[in-house]
Amino acid sequence: MNLNSLTIDAARSAVQDRKVTATTLAEEFYTEIQKDDPRIGAYLILSKDRALEQAGRMDQLVSRGEKLPPLGGVPIGIKDVLTTRGVRTTAGSKILGNYIPPCDCTAVSRLEAAGAVFLGKTNCDEFAMGSSNENSAWHPVRNPRDPSRVPGGSSGGSAAAVAADMAVVALGSDTGGSIRQPASFCGVVGLMPTYGRVSRYGLVAFASSLDHIGPITKTVKDAAIVLRTIAGHDSMDSTSADLPVPDYVAELEKPVQGLKIGVAKEYLGEGLDREVRYAVEAAIQKLESLGCKIVEISLPHTKYAIPTYYIVATAEASSNLARFDGVRYGYRARDARTLSEMYRRTRDEGFGAEVKRRIMLGTYALSAGYYDAYYLKAQKVRTLIARDFEEAFSKVDAIVTPTCPTAAFKLGEKAENPLAMYLADIYTVTADLAGIPGISIPCGQTRENLPIGLQILGRHFDEATVLRVAHAYEQAVAPSA
Ligand code: GLN
């Protein structure tokens, strides 16, 4: 079977129509992984036993003449920050190197119930902290489009796996851009749902008020199918919203004529690469030609987004990561003579440099005497950033921006300069801070053939409009259109 451009519906129908068994399809993906992944590094752990069990169940359904569920037989990748029952979950960290969770993350169990086949766990920056995947404790990931470049992060393995046909779709997580930015760098689609839309139960926490789970896919429709499957209330996550989940797939076909699309000058200014700007401006024109009304808006607090995000995220991380003490989970330092030496050495040996940097930054921002000046101030500015969006969404239905200021950079290019790495998150962190949904879709490429991403942001719980605009653009620029 040709795995290139294989979508959920195509894979599922092939299994349903007995063109291929789910088992053979999974085997074909493993062959592809064996061939390509030594070069790319997208996977950390393969879960072949579980995949073949899941595929076998789908094959039985077909042989009994039953209808497959929506993701029946579809091979997927799962970012290694999402717990998987019986399958090692390391969060890209040595400290969880041998951790085998007792249960599945809610998003993962919903995908299993919908018939998906779990190929394995995809590589990521340690505890999802990073923008290049170079912070994985295990190995970096290379961009399938140009192996000298990063795939983005922190869901770099998920984006690379989808881009290189080593999974039909993959799950990622986004705290400051980790679904959208790697999708943009690898030329695929990445959707961050509204905060609360998808349960975070079973997600290894980085910054709990900012963490989101969402899909990385080849098409907007596939993102809609996965979201429809994983969204919805879950009593295991008190922040998960008890709201009806629309049929995102049915909503895709609604016309976009007359929709008001905001363009913010703060996202098209200083620091934006020229080629990225041209591609995004061309995409805006394309949306206009589809009947959308383009409206200039302002998001004036954008300039404070990076310091705000890097204070809130590190503060929450310093608290969340306190649980890794060598007692309850994973790695424990050997031969410590006292309890405090065991704690200290476990954390020193188990965490990588970037994670330690974040814990120190966050602890500092939360400490007595600095709390008001940093953490409290950041929370106030976070509110101002959210209000910028509220104000904008009183005038427009969606906002279009570049996903990132540049296309994929070279491995090692920013590794020694954390500030340069942080600054490149400027267009993605704002949506996480405001809790609104956003998608990145491909919108052309640079002269060096590197993909460029277009970001579309929407109102709280209005993923349907975000997906609809993204789908209309995708269809309009499709080669056959
Ligand atoms: N690049 C951002 C960071 O390093 C975002 C990471 C994420 O979204 N998980 O924190």
Short mmCIF file of C-alpha atoms and ligand atoms in Angstrom, two decimals:
data_model
loop_
_atom_site.label_atom_id
_atom_site.label_comp_id
_atom_site.label_asym_id
_atom_site.label_seq_id
_atom_site.Cartn_x
_atom_site.Cartn_y
_atom_site.Cartn_z
CA MET A 1 0.00 0.00 0.00
CA ASN A 2 1.23 3.51 -0.74
CA LEU A 3 1.71 5.15 2.64
CA ASN A 4 2.39 8.53 1.08
CA SER A 5 -0.45 10.99 1.80
CA LEU A 6 -2.50 8.27 3.46
CA THR A 7 -5.37 9.89 5.37
CA ILE A 8 -7.59 8.47 8.11
CA ASP A 9 -10.51 7.82 5.76
CA ALA A 10 -8.27 6.27 3.10
CA ALA A 11 -6.59 3.94 5.61
CA ARG A 12 -9.85 2.99 7.29
CA SER A 13 -11.66 2.31 3.99
CA ALA A 14 -8.76 0.22 2.71
CA VAL A 15 -9.12 -2.00 5.78
CA GLN A 16 -12.92 -1.98 5.68
CA ASP A 17 -12.97 -2.87 1.95
CA ARG A 18 -10.45 -5.68 2.54
CA LYS A 19 -7.81 -4.11 0.30
CA VAL A 20 -5.38 -4.59 3.16
CA THR A 21 -5.71 -6.03 6.65
CA ALA A 22 -5.10 -3.74 9.62
CA THR A 23 -2.30 -6.11 10.61
CA THR A 24 -0.56 -5.84 7.24
CA LEU A 25 -1.01 -2.07 7.26
CA ALA A 26 0.63 -1.84 10.69
CA GLU A 27 3.46 -4.10 9.48
CA GLU A 28 3.98 -1.85 6.46
CA PHE A 29 4.32 1.16 8.72
CA TYR A 30 6.86 -0.70 10.86
CA THR A 31 8.83 -1.52 7.70
CA GLU A 32 8.79 2.17 6.79
CA ILE A 33 9.91 3.07 10.33
CA GLN A 34 12.73 0.53 10.18
CA LYS A 35 13.88 1.96 6.87
CA ASP A 36 13.60 5.70 7.58
CA ASP A 37 13.68 6.23 11.30
CA PRO A 38 17.37 5.52 11.88
CA ARG A 39 17.89 8.71 9.81
CA ILE A 40 15.03 10.78 11.33
CA GLY A 41 14.76 9.65 14.99
CA ALA A 42 11.01 10.29 15.28
CA TYR A 43 10.25 7.32 17.53
CA LEU A 44 11.55 6.51 20.99
CA ILE A 45 9.59 3.34 21.70
CA LEU A 46 7.72 1.01 19.36
CA SER A 47 4.65 -0.72 20.81
CA LYS A 48 4.36 -3.52 18.29
CA ASP A 49 2.66 -6.05 20.58
CA ARG A 50 -0.10 -3.65 21.44
CA ALA A 51 -0.39 -2.45 17.82
CA LEU A 52 -0.80 -5.98 16.48
CA GLU A 53 -3.39 -6.75 19.14
CA GLN A 54 -5.36 -3.64 18.20
CA ALA A 55 -5.01 -4.36 14.48
CA GLY A 56 -6.11 -7.97 15.06
CA ARG A 57 -9.29 -6.74 16.74
CA MET A 58 -10.07 -4.54 13.72
CA ASP A 59 -9.43 -7.44 11.34
CA GLN A 60 -11.87 -9.57 13.31
CA LEU A 61 -14.54 -6.89 12.98
CA VAL A 62 -14.01 -6.82 9.21
CA SER A 63 -14.10 -10.60 8.92
CA ARG A 64 -17.39 -10.65 10.82
CA GLY A 65 -18.72 -8.12 8.31
CA GLU A 66 -19.01 -5.36 10.90
CA LYS A 67 -18.47 -1.65 10.33
CA LEU A 68 -15.17 -0.26 11.59
CA PRO A 69 -15.16 2.62 14.09
CA PRO A 70 -13.97 6.07 12.81
CA LEU A 71 -10.24 5.32 13.20
CA GLY A 72 -10.51 1.58 12.67
CA GLY A 73 -7.11 0.18 11.70
CA VAL A 74 -5.46 3.62 11.43
CA PRO A 75 -1.80 3.55 12.57
CA ILE A 76 -0.90 6.48 14.81
CA GLY A 77 2.03 7.85 16.78
CA ILE A 78 1.71 9.12 20.35
CA LYS A 79 3.96 11.79 21.84
CA ASP A 80 5.94 10.34 24.69
CA VAL A 81 4.45 12.74 27.26
CA LEU A 82 1.13 10.87 27.03
CA THR A 83 0.81 7.82 29.24
CA THR A 84 0.22 4.46 27.61
CA ARG A 85 -0.75 1.40 29.64
CA GLY A 86 2.06 -1.14 29.63
CA VAL A 87 4.14 0.90 27.17
CA ARG A 88 7.11 2.87 28.46
CA THR A 89 6.48 6.63 28.76
CA THR A 90 9.61 8.68 29.32
CA ALA A 91 8.54 12.25 28.49
CA GLY A 92 11.89 12.44 26.70
CA SER A 93 13.63 12.31 30.09
CA LYS A 94 16.08 9.99 31.80
CA ILE A 95 14.22 10.49 35.05
CA LEU A 96 11.29 8.52 33.58
CA GLY A 97 13.55 6.24 31.55
CA ASN A 98 11.96 3.05 32.86
CA TYR A 99 8.51 4.28 33.68
CA ILE A 100 5.69 1.99 32.56
CA PRO A 101 2.33 3.63 33.31
CA PRO A 102 -0.53 1.58 34.76
CA CYS A 103 -3.14 3.36 32.62
CA ASP A 104 -3.79 5.22 29.41
CA CYS A 105 -4.15 8.94 29.05
CA THR A 106 -7.83 9.78 28.33
CA ALA A 107 -7.07 11.02 24.79
CA VAL A 108 -5.20 7.79 24.11
CA SER A 109 -7.97 5.54 25.44
CA ARG A 110 -10.54 7.43 23.34
CA LEU A 111 -8.43 6.80 20.25
CA GLU A 112 -8.15 3.13 21.09
CA ALA A 113 -11.93 2.94 21.50
CA ALA A 114 -12.20 4.52 18.04
CA GLY A 115 -10.10 1.71 16.57
CA ALA A 116 -6.65 3.33 16.23
CA VAL A 117 -3.49 1.23 16.14
CA PHE A 118 -0.65 2.56 18.33
CA LEU A 119 2.66 2.27 16.48
CA GLY A 120 4.73 3.75 19.26
CA LYS A 121 5.82 6.75 21.28
CA THR A 122 7.26 9.72 19.47
CA ASN A 123 10.34 11.66 20.46
CA CYS A 124 10.06 15.08 22.10
CA ASP A 125 11.97 17.65 24.06
CA GLU A 126 12.40 16.59 27.69
CA PHE A 127 9.10 17.27 29.50
CA ALA A 128 8.01 19.11 26.33
CA MET A 129 10.43 21.95 27.10
CA GLY A 130 11.92 23.20 23.87
CA SER A 131 11.35 24.30 20.31
CA SER A 132 13.78 22.07 18.41
CA ASN A 133 13.60 18.58 19.90
CA GLU A 134 17.30 18.92 20.75
CA ASN A 135 16.40 18.68 24.46
CA SER A 136 15.33 15.04 24.21
CA ALA A 137 17.44 13.01 26.65
CA TRP A 138 17.58 10.21 24.07
CA HIS A 139 18.39 11.59 20.64
CA PRO A 140 17.45 14.55 18.43
CA VAL A 141 14.92 14.36 15.60
CA ARG A 142 15.80 15.49 12.09
CA ASN A 143 13.46 17.34 9.80
CA PRO A 144 12.36 14.95 7.02
CA ARG A 145 12.46 17.83 4.51
CA ASP A 146 16.08 18.64 5.30
CA PRO A 147 17.91 16.39 7.79
CA SER A 148 20.40 19.15 8.66
CA ARG A 149 17.50 21.06 10.22
CA VAL A 150 15.36 20.64 13.32
CA PRO A 151 11.77 19.40 13.03
CA GLY A 152 10.68 21.94 15.65
CA GLY A 153 9.57 21.05 19.12
CA SER A 154 8.59 19.94 21.47
CA SER A 155 6.37 17.51 19.48
CA GLY A 156 9.13 17.12 16.88
CA GLY A 157 8.87 13.33 16.69
CA SER A 158 5.10 13.47 16.08
CA ALA A 159 5.44 16.04 13.28
CA ALA A 160 8.38 14.24 11.67
CA ALA A 161 6.61 10.86 11.87
CA VAL A 162 3.55 12.23 10.05
CA ALA A 163 5.64 14.18 7.51
CA ALA A 164 7.78 11.12 6.72
CA ASP A 165 4.79 8.72 6.39
CA MET A 166 5.74 6.84 9.55
CA ALA A 167 2.23 7.39 10.99
CA VAL A 168 -1.07 8.50 9.47
CA VAL A 169 -1.59 10.95 12.33
CA ALA A 170 0.02 11.59 15.70
CA LEU A 171 -0.88 13.16 19.02
CA GLY A 172 1.16 16.04 20.35
CA SER A 173 0.98 18.49 23.22
CA ASP A 174 1.16 22.28 23.11
CA THR A 175 2.08 24.50 26.06
CA GLY A 176 3.65 27.37 24.12
CA GLY A 177 3.50 26.18 20.53
CA SER A 178 4.66 22.57 20.62
CA ILE A 179 2.00 21.27 18.22
CA ARG A 180 1.81 24.21 15.82
CA GLN A 181 5.50 25.06 15.51
CA PRO A 182 6.76 21.55 14.58
CA ALA A 183 3.77 21.15 12.23
CA SER A 184 4.86 24.38 10.56
CA PHE A 185 8.52 23.29 10.31
CA CYS A 186 7.64 19.86 8.87
CA GLY A 187 4.90 20.97 6.46
CA VAL A 188 1.96 19.26 8.15
CA VAL A 189 -1.18 20.32 10.04
CA GLY A 190 -1.13 20.85 13.84
CA LEU A 191 -4.20 21.72 15.90
CA MET A 192 -4.19 23.06 19.44
CA PRO A 193 -7.75 22.89 20.83
CA THR A 194 -9.19 25.34 23.37
CA TYR A 195 -7.92 24.87 26.92
CA GLY A 196 -10.38 22.45 28.52
CA ARG A 197 -11.64 20.94 25.26
CA VAL A 198 -9.49 17.81 25.55
CA SER A 199 -8.85 16.14 28.89
CA ARG A 200 -5.28 16.38 30.16
CA TYR A 201 -5.66 13.27 32.32
CA GLY A 202 -2.57 11.16 31.75
CA LEU A 203 -0.51 13.94 30.17
CA VAL A 204 2.83 14.29 31.97
CA ALA A 205 2.40 17.86 33.19
CA PHE A 206 4.71 20.68 32.14
CA ALA A 207 2.62 23.80 32.95
CA SER A 208 -0.89 22.75 33.89
CA SER A 209 -2.66 26.03 33.05
CA LEU A 210 -1.11 26.04 29.57
CA ASP A 211 -0.92 22.35 28.56
CA HIS A 212 -3.10 21.12 25.69
CA ILE A 213 -3.31 17.83 23.79
CA GLY A 214 -4.05 17.86 20.07
CA PRO A 215 -3.46 16.17 16.72
CA ILE A 216 -0.73 16.49 14.08
CA THR A 217 -2.04 15.33 10.71
CA LYS A 218 -1.62 15.60 6.95
CA THR A 219 -5.00 17.21 6.33
CA VAL A 220 -7.37 19.54 8.14
CA LYS A 221 -10.11 16.92 7.87
CA ASP A 222 -7.94 14.41 9.74
CA ALA A 223 -7.39 17.00 12.48
CA ALA A 224 -11.18 17.39 12.70
CA ILE A 225 -11.67 13.61 12.94
CA VAL A 226 -9.09 13.22 15.71
CA LEU A 227 -10.44 16.22 17.64
CA ARG A 228 -13.99 14.85 17.43
CA THR A 229 -12.67 11.61 18.92
CA ILE A 230 -10.60 12.98 21.80
CA ALA A 231 -12.66 16.06 22.80
CA GLY A 232 -15.28 16.20 25.50
CA HIS A 233 -15.74 16.18 29.23
CA ASP A 234 -13.75 13.84 31.44
CA SER A 235 -14.37 13.60 35.16
CA MET A 236 -10.67 12.77 35.65
CA ASP A 237 -9.63 16.33 34.67
CA SER A 238 -11.39 19.05 36.62
CA THR A 239 -10.45 21.64 33.99
CA SER A 240 -12.05 19.69 31.17
CA ALA A 241 -15.12 21.53 29.90
CA ASP A 242 -18.57 19.99 30.12
CA LEU A 243 -19.72 21.32 26.75
CA PRO A 244 -21.18 19.55 23.74
CA VAL A 245 -18.63 18.57 21.08
CA PRO A 246 -19.71 19.70 17.61
CA ASP A 247 -19.33 17.44 14.60
CA TYR A 248 -16.18 19.15 13.38
CA VAL A 249 -16.10 17.12 10.18
CA ALA A 250 -19.62 18.11 9.13
CA GLU A 251 -18.84 21.76 9.95
CA LEU A 252 -15.84 21.80 7.59
CA GLU A 253 -17.95 22.23 4.50
CA LYS A 254 -19.84 25.30 5.68
CA PRO A 255 -18.98 28.28 3.46
CA VAL A 256 -16.40 30.83 4.58
CA GLN A 257 -17.86 33.71 2.59
CA GLY A 258 -18.50 36.70 4.79
CA LEU A 259 -16.32 35.50 7.67
CA LYS A 260 -14.27 38.30 9.15
CA ILE A 261 -10.57 37.47 9.38
CA GLY A 262 -8.35 39.62 11.58
CA VAL A 263 -4.77 40.45 10.67
CA ALA A 264 -2.69 41.89 13.51
CA LYS A 265 0.18 44.20 12.67
CA GLU A 266 2.04 43.00 15.77
CA TYR A 267 2.46 39.61 14.07
CA LEU A 268 3.86 40.95 10.81
CA GLY A 269 6.56 43.27 12.10
CA GLU A 270 10.14 43.13 13.23
CA GLY A 271 11.92 39.80 13.26
CA LEU A 272 9.68 38.18 10.66
CA ASP A 273 11.53 36.50 7.81
CA ARG A 274 10.73 38.05 4.43
CA GLU A 275 9.81 34.81 2.71
CA VAL A 276 7.48 33.86 5.57
CA ARG A 277 5.84 37.27 5.38
CA TYR A 278 5.24 36.95 1.63
CA ALA A 279 3.73 33.49 2.01
CA VAL A 280 1.41 34.64 4.80
CA GLU A 281 0.37 37.76 2.88
CA ALA A 282 -0.41 35.58 -0.14
CA ALA A 283 -2.50 33.29 2.07
CA ILE A 284 -4.42 36.29 3.41
CA GLN A 285 -5.15 37.34 -0.19
CA LYS A 286 -6.29 33.83 -0.97
CA LEU A 287 -8.74 33.94 1.94
CA GLU A 288 -9.98 37.29 0.67
CA SER A 289 -10.53 35.78 -2.78
CA LEU A 290 -12.63 33.07 -1.10
CA GLY A 291 -14.99 35.74 0.18
CA CYS A 292 -13.56 36.39 3.65
CA LYS A 293 -13.43 39.96 4.80
CA ILE A 294 -9.96 40.98 5.98
CA VAL A 295 -9.97 43.33 8.99
CA GLU A 296 -6.94 44.98 10.52
CA ILE A 297 -6.79 44.44 14.27
CA SER A 298 -4.36 45.16 17.06
CA LEU A 299 -3.09 42.86 19.81
CA PRO A 300 -1.03 45.46 21.68
CA HIS A 301 0.26 43.30 24.54
CA THR A 302 1.93 40.79 22.20
CA LYS A 303 5.30 42.35 22.99
CA TYR A 304 5.09 41.07 26.57
CA ALA A 305 4.10 37.54 25.60
CA ILE A 306 7.53 35.89 25.76
CA PRO A 307 8.51 37.07 29.27
CA THR A 308 4.96 36.38 30.49
CA TYR A 309 4.97 32.85 29.09
CA TYR A 310 8.47 32.02 30.32
CA ILE A 311 7.58 33.13 33.85
CA VAL A 312 4.20 31.36 34.10
CA ALA A 313 5.39 28.19 32.35
CA THR A 314 8.59 27.84 34.38
CA ALA A 315 6.80 28.61 37.66
CA GLU A 316 4.26 25.86 37.02
CA ALA A 317 6.99 23.51 35.80
CA SER A 318 9.05 24.00 38.96
CA SER A 319 6.03 22.95 40.97
CA ASN A 320 4.92 20.07 38.70
CA LEU A 321 8.40 18.58 38.48
CA ALA A 322 8.79 18.46 42.27
CA ARG A 323 7.15 15.02 42.13
CA PHE A 324 10.22 13.49 40.47
CA ASP A 325 12.14 12.76 43.63
CA GLY A 326 13.35 9.20 43.15
CA VAL A 327 10.69 7.89 45.53
CA ARG A 328 7.51 7.65 43.50
CA TYR A 329 8.47 7.35 39.84
CA GLY A 330 11.24 6.27 37.55
CA TYR A 331 14.91 6.85 38.13
CA ARG A 332 16.55 6.78 41.56
CA ALA A 333 20.23 7.59 42.20
CA ARG A 334 22.18 4.68 43.64
CA ASP A 335 24.04 4.44 46.92
CA ALA A 336 22.89 7.72 48.45
CA ARG A 337 23.63 7.86 52.17
CA THR A 338 20.81 10.17 53.20
CA LEU A 339 17.33 10.94 51.94
CA SER A 340 18.23 14.46 50.90
CA GLU A 341 21.32 13.21 49.05
CA MET A 342 19.09 10.73 47.23
CA TYR A 343 16.67 13.52 46.20
CA ARG A 344 19.50 15.80 45.10
CA ARG A 345 21.41 13.22 43.12
CA THR A 346 18.30 11.72 41.53
CA ARG A 347 17.29 15.12 40.20
CA ASP A 348 20.83 16.08 39.24
CA GLU A 349 21.40 12.85 37.31
CA GLY A 350 17.84 12.49 35.99
CA PHE A 351 17.06 15.94 34.56
CA GLY A 352 18.77 17.53 31.56
CA ALA A 353 20.21 21.05 31.39
CA GLU A 354 17.14 22.82 29.97
CA VAL A 355 14.79 21.25 32.51
CA LYS A 356 17.11 22.32 35.33
CA ARG A 357 17.22 25.84 33.89
CA ARG A 358 13.40 25.97 33.87
CA ILE A 359 13.12 24.64 37.43
CA MET A 360 15.56 27.29 38.63
CA LEU A 361 13.85 30.11 36.73
CA GLY A 362 10.43 29.02 38.00
CA THR A 363 11.56 28.57 41.59
CA TYR A 364 13.10 32.04 41.51
CA ALA A 365 9.94 33.61 40.07
CA LEU A 366 7.84 32.01 42.81
CA SER A 367 10.14 32.70 45.73
CA ALA A 368 9.17 35.04 48.57
CA GLY A 369 10.19 38.57 47.71
CA TYR A 370 10.11 37.98 43.95
CA TYR A 371 6.64 36.48 43.65
CA ASP A 372 4.86 39.85 43.26
CA ALA A 373 7.44 41.26 40.88
CA TYR A 374 7.52 38.25 38.56
CA TYR A 375 4.78 35.65 38.94
CA LEU A 376 1.94 37.95 39.99
CA LYS A 377 2.92 40.54 37.39
CA ALA A 378 3.05 37.85 34.70
CA GLN A 379 -0.44 36.64 35.66
CA LYS A 380 -1.75 40.19 35.29
CA VAL A 381 -0.14 40.60 31.88
CA ARG A 382 -1.56 37.21 30.91
CA THR A 383 -5.01 38.67 31.56
CA LEU A 384 -4.20 41.67 29.36
CA ILE A 385 -3.10 39.35 26.55
CA ALA A 386 -6.35 37.38 26.88
CA ARG A 387 -8.32 40.65 26.80
CA ASP A 388 -6.55 41.70 23.60
CA PHE A 389 -8.00 38.58 21.99
CA GLU A 390 -11.46 39.12 23.51
CA GLU A 391 -11.51 42.62 22.10
CA ALA A 392 -10.32 41.38 18.69
CA PHE A 393 -12.89 38.57 18.60
CA SER A 394 -15.68 41.10 19.16
CA LYS A 395 -14.82 42.30 15.65
CA VAL A 396 -13.57 39.21 13.80
CA ASP A 397 -14.33 35.47 13.57
CA ALA A 398 -10.74 34.26 13.25
CA ILE A 399 -7.22 35.70 13.24
CA VAL A 400 -4.50 34.78 10.76
CA THR A 401 -0.77 35.05 11.55
CA PRO A 402 2.48 33.34 10.66
CA THR A 403 3.02 30.30 12.93
CA CYS A 404 6.73 31.09 13.35
CA PRO A 405 9.00 33.99 12.40
CA THR A 406 11.22 31.71 10.27
CA ALA A 407 11.25 28.31 8.62
CA ALA A 408 13.11 25.39 10.28
CA PHE A 409 16.56 26.31 11.54
CA LYS A 410 19.68 24.15 11.57
CA LEU A 411 20.41 21.64 14.32
CA GLY A 412 22.72 23.33 16.79
CA GLU A 413 21.95 26.82 15.49
CA LYS A 414 20.17 28.01 18.64
CA ALA A 415 21.12 25.23 21.03
CA GLU A 416 23.66 27.36 22.90
CA ASN A 417 21.41 30.41 23.09
CA PRO A 418 18.24 29.72 25.07
CA LEU A 419 17.02 33.29 24.70
CA ALA A 420 17.11 33.14 20.89
CA MET A 421 15.23 29.83 21.11
CA TYR A 422 12.60 31.35 23.44
CA LEU A 423 12.11 34.46 21.29
CA ALA A 424 11.16 32.34 18.27
CA ASP A 425 8.00 31.25 20.14
CA ILE A 426 6.53 34.75 19.85
CA TYR A 427 3.56 33.94 17.59
CA THR A 428 2.48 30.75 19.35
CA VAL A 429 2.67 31.41 23.11
CA THR A 430 -0.09 34.04 23.07
CA ALA A 431 -2.84 31.52 22.21
CA ASP A 432 -1.72 29.22 25.05
CA LEU A 433 -1.74 32.16 27.48
CA ALA A 434 -5.26 33.13 26.35
CA GLY A 435 -6.51 29.53 26.18
CA ILE A 436 -7.87 29.95 22.65
CA PRO A 437 -7.63 27.34 19.85
CA GLY A 438 -5.16 27.57 16.99
CA ILE A 439 -4.06 25.57 13.99
CA SER A 440 -0.98 25.63 11.80
CA ILE A 441 -1.36 24.62 8.16
CA PRO A 442 1.20 24.63 5.35
CA CYS A 443 1.16 27.80 3.23
CA GLY A 444 4.03 27.40 0.80
CA GLN A 445 7.76 27.05 1.11
CA THR A 446 10.96 29.03 1.07
CA ARG A 447 13.41 29.03 -1.82
CA GLU A 448 15.24 26.28 0.04
CA ASN A 449 12.07 24.15 -0.05
CA LEU A 450 11.40 24.54 3.64
CA PRO A 451 7.73 24.53 4.65
CA ILE A 452 6.07 27.71 5.93
CA GLY A 453 3.14 27.59 8.37
CA LEU A 454 0.01 29.73 8.52
CA GLN A 455 -1.60 30.05 11.94
CA ILE A 456 -5.35 30.50 12.35
CA LEU A 457 -6.67 31.40 15.81
CA GLY A 458 -10.28 31.34 16.99
CA ARG A 459 -12.61 32.15 19.87
CA HIS A 460 -12.75 29.92 22.93
CA PHE A 461 -14.38 26.59 21.99
CA ASP A 462 -14.77 27.65 18.38
CA GLU A 463 -12.43 25.10 16.83
CA ALA A 464 -15.14 24.59 14.20
CA THR A 465 -14.47 28.02 12.62
CA VAL A 466 -10.70 27.57 12.87
CA LEU A 467 -10.96 24.22 11.08
CA ARG A 468 -13.42 25.57 8.52
CA VAL A 469 -11.14 28.45 7.49
CA ALA A 470 -8.13 26.12 7.43
CA HIS A 471 -10.01 23.58 5.30
CA ALA A 472 -11.21 26.22 2.83
CA TYR A 473 -7.64 27.49 2.39
CA GLU A 474 -6.23 23.97 2.08
CA GLN A 475 -8.79 23.03 -0.58
CA ALA A 476 -8.22 26.28 -2.47
CA VAL A 477 -4.46 25.72 -2.76
CA ALA A 478 -4.60 21.95 -3.28
CA PRO A 479 -2.85 20.89 -6.51
CA SER A 480 -6.11 19.51 -7.93
CA ALA A 481 -8.14 22.63 -7.03
N1 GLN B 1 8.89 26.13 22.98
C1 GLN B 1 8.10 26.36 24.15
C2 GLN B 1 8.89 26.01 25.38
O1 GLN B 1 10.00 25.65 25.24
C3 GLN B 1 6.82 25.59 24.09
C4 GLN B 1 6.91 24.18 24.49
C5 GLN B 1 5.58 23.48 24.47
O2 GLN B 1 4.62 23.98 23.88
N2 GLN B 1 5.51 22.34 25.13
O3 GLN B 1 8.44 26.10 26.47
#
